[in-house]
Amino acid sequence: GLLPALYVNERGEIIDCPDPKAGLYIKSRTGKLVHAKLPENSLAFQVGETMQIHTGGWLQATPHAVRGCNVGNVTRETFAVFMEPE
């Protein structure tokens, strides 16, 4: 599970993202790079490579990348939980 990102300034205050290009990007099935903006108070799930292997490719891993905030003294914070089936 993945929570929406928080942006924090140098005083430790949570602020709105000052960089519209910062955040999570995923590659769609058509190969298009999409800026995935999670709504506040949401929880997202991403299929990873382990699930792709365990389903024999029926579910496909989501190629993704994160772009940090390109504004000085602002950090991007998020919380993700990874699960590995036995």
Coordinates of C-alpha atoms in Angstrom, one line a residue:
G1 CA 0.0 0.0 0.0
L2 CA 1.1 3.6 -0.7
L3 CA -0.1 6.8 0.9
P4 CA -0.2 10.1 -0.9
A5 CA 3.1 12.1 -0.6
L6 CA 3.5 15.0 1.8
Y7 CA 5.7 18.0 1.1
V8 CA 7.6 19.5 4.0
N9 CA 9.4 22.8 4.2
E10 CA 12.6 23.7 6.2
R11 CA 10.5 24.5 9.3
G12 CA 9.0 21.0 9.3
E13 CA 5.6 22.3 8.1
I14 CA 3.4 20.3 5.7
I15 CA 2.8 22.4 2.6
D16 CA 1.2 22.1 -0.8
C17 CA 3.6 20.7 -3.4
P18 CA 5.4 23.7 -4.9
D19 CA 6.6 21.7 -8.0
P20 CA 3.9 20.5 -10.3
K21 CA 6.2 18.0 -11.9
A22 CA 7.1 16.3 -8.6
G23 CA 5.6 12.9 -7.6
L24 CA 4.9 9.4 -8.7
Y25 CA 5.0 8.5 -12.4
I26 CA 3.8 5.2 -13.9
K27 CA 4.0 3.8 -17.3
S28 CA 0.6 2.9 -18.8
R29 CA 0.0 -0.3 -20.8
T30 CA 0.3 1.8 -24.0
G31 CA 3.8 3.0 -22.9
K32 CA 2.7 6.6 -21.9
L33 CA 4.3 8.1 -18.8
V34 CA 1.5 9.2 -16.5
H35 CA 1.8 11.5 -13.4
A36 CA -0.2 9.5 -10.8
K37 CA -1.7 11.9 -8.3
L38 CA -3.2 10.2 -5.3
P39 CA -6.2 11.9 -3.7
E40 CA -5.8 13.0 -0.1
N41 CA -6.8 10.3 2.4
S42 CA -6.4 7.5 -0.2
L43 CA -4.5 4.3 -0.3
A44 CA -3.0 3.0 -3.5
F45 CA -1.8 -0.5 -4.4
Q46 CA 0.7 -1.3 -7.1
V47 CA 1.4 -4.7 -8.6
G48 CA 5.1 -5.6 -8.3
E49 CA 7.3 -8.1 -10.0
T50 CA 6.7 -10.7 -7.3
M51 CA 3.0 -10.7 -8.1
Q52 CA 3.8 -10.9 -11.9
I53 CA 6.0 -14.0 -11.3
H54 CA 3.4 -15.7 -9.0
T55 CA 0.6 -15.2 -11.5
G56 CA 2.6 -16.4 -14.4
G57 CA 2.3 -12.9 -16.0
W58 CA -1.5 -12.7 -15.7
L59 CA -0.9 -9.5 -13.5
Q60 CA 1.8 -7.2 -14.8
A61 CA 4.2 -5.2 -12.6
T62 CA 3.8 -1.5 -12.9
P63 CA 6.9 0.3 -14.2
H64 CA 7.3 3.5 -12.1
A65 CA 9.5 6.3 -11.0
V66 CA 9.4 9.1 -8.5
R67 CA 10.5 12.6 -9.2
G68 CA 11.6 14.7 -6.2
C69 CA 10.6 18.2 -5.6
N70 CA 12.8 20.6 -7.6
V71 CA 12.4 23.4 -5.1
G72 CA 15.0 24.1 -2.5
N73 CA 14.4 23.3 1.2
V74 CA 11.3 21.2 0.4
T75 CA 11.2 17.4 0.8
R76 CA 8.8 14.8 -0.5
E77 CA 7.8 12.3 2.1
T78 CA 5.7 9.2 1.7
F79 CA 5.0 5.8 3.3
A80 CA 4.9 2.5 1.5
V81 CA 4.4 -1.0 2.7
F82 CA 5.8 -3.9 0.7
M83 CA 4.4 -7.4 1.0
E84 CA 6.3 -10.5 -0.2
P85 CA 4.3 -13.7 -0.5
E86 CA 5.9 -16.8 0.9

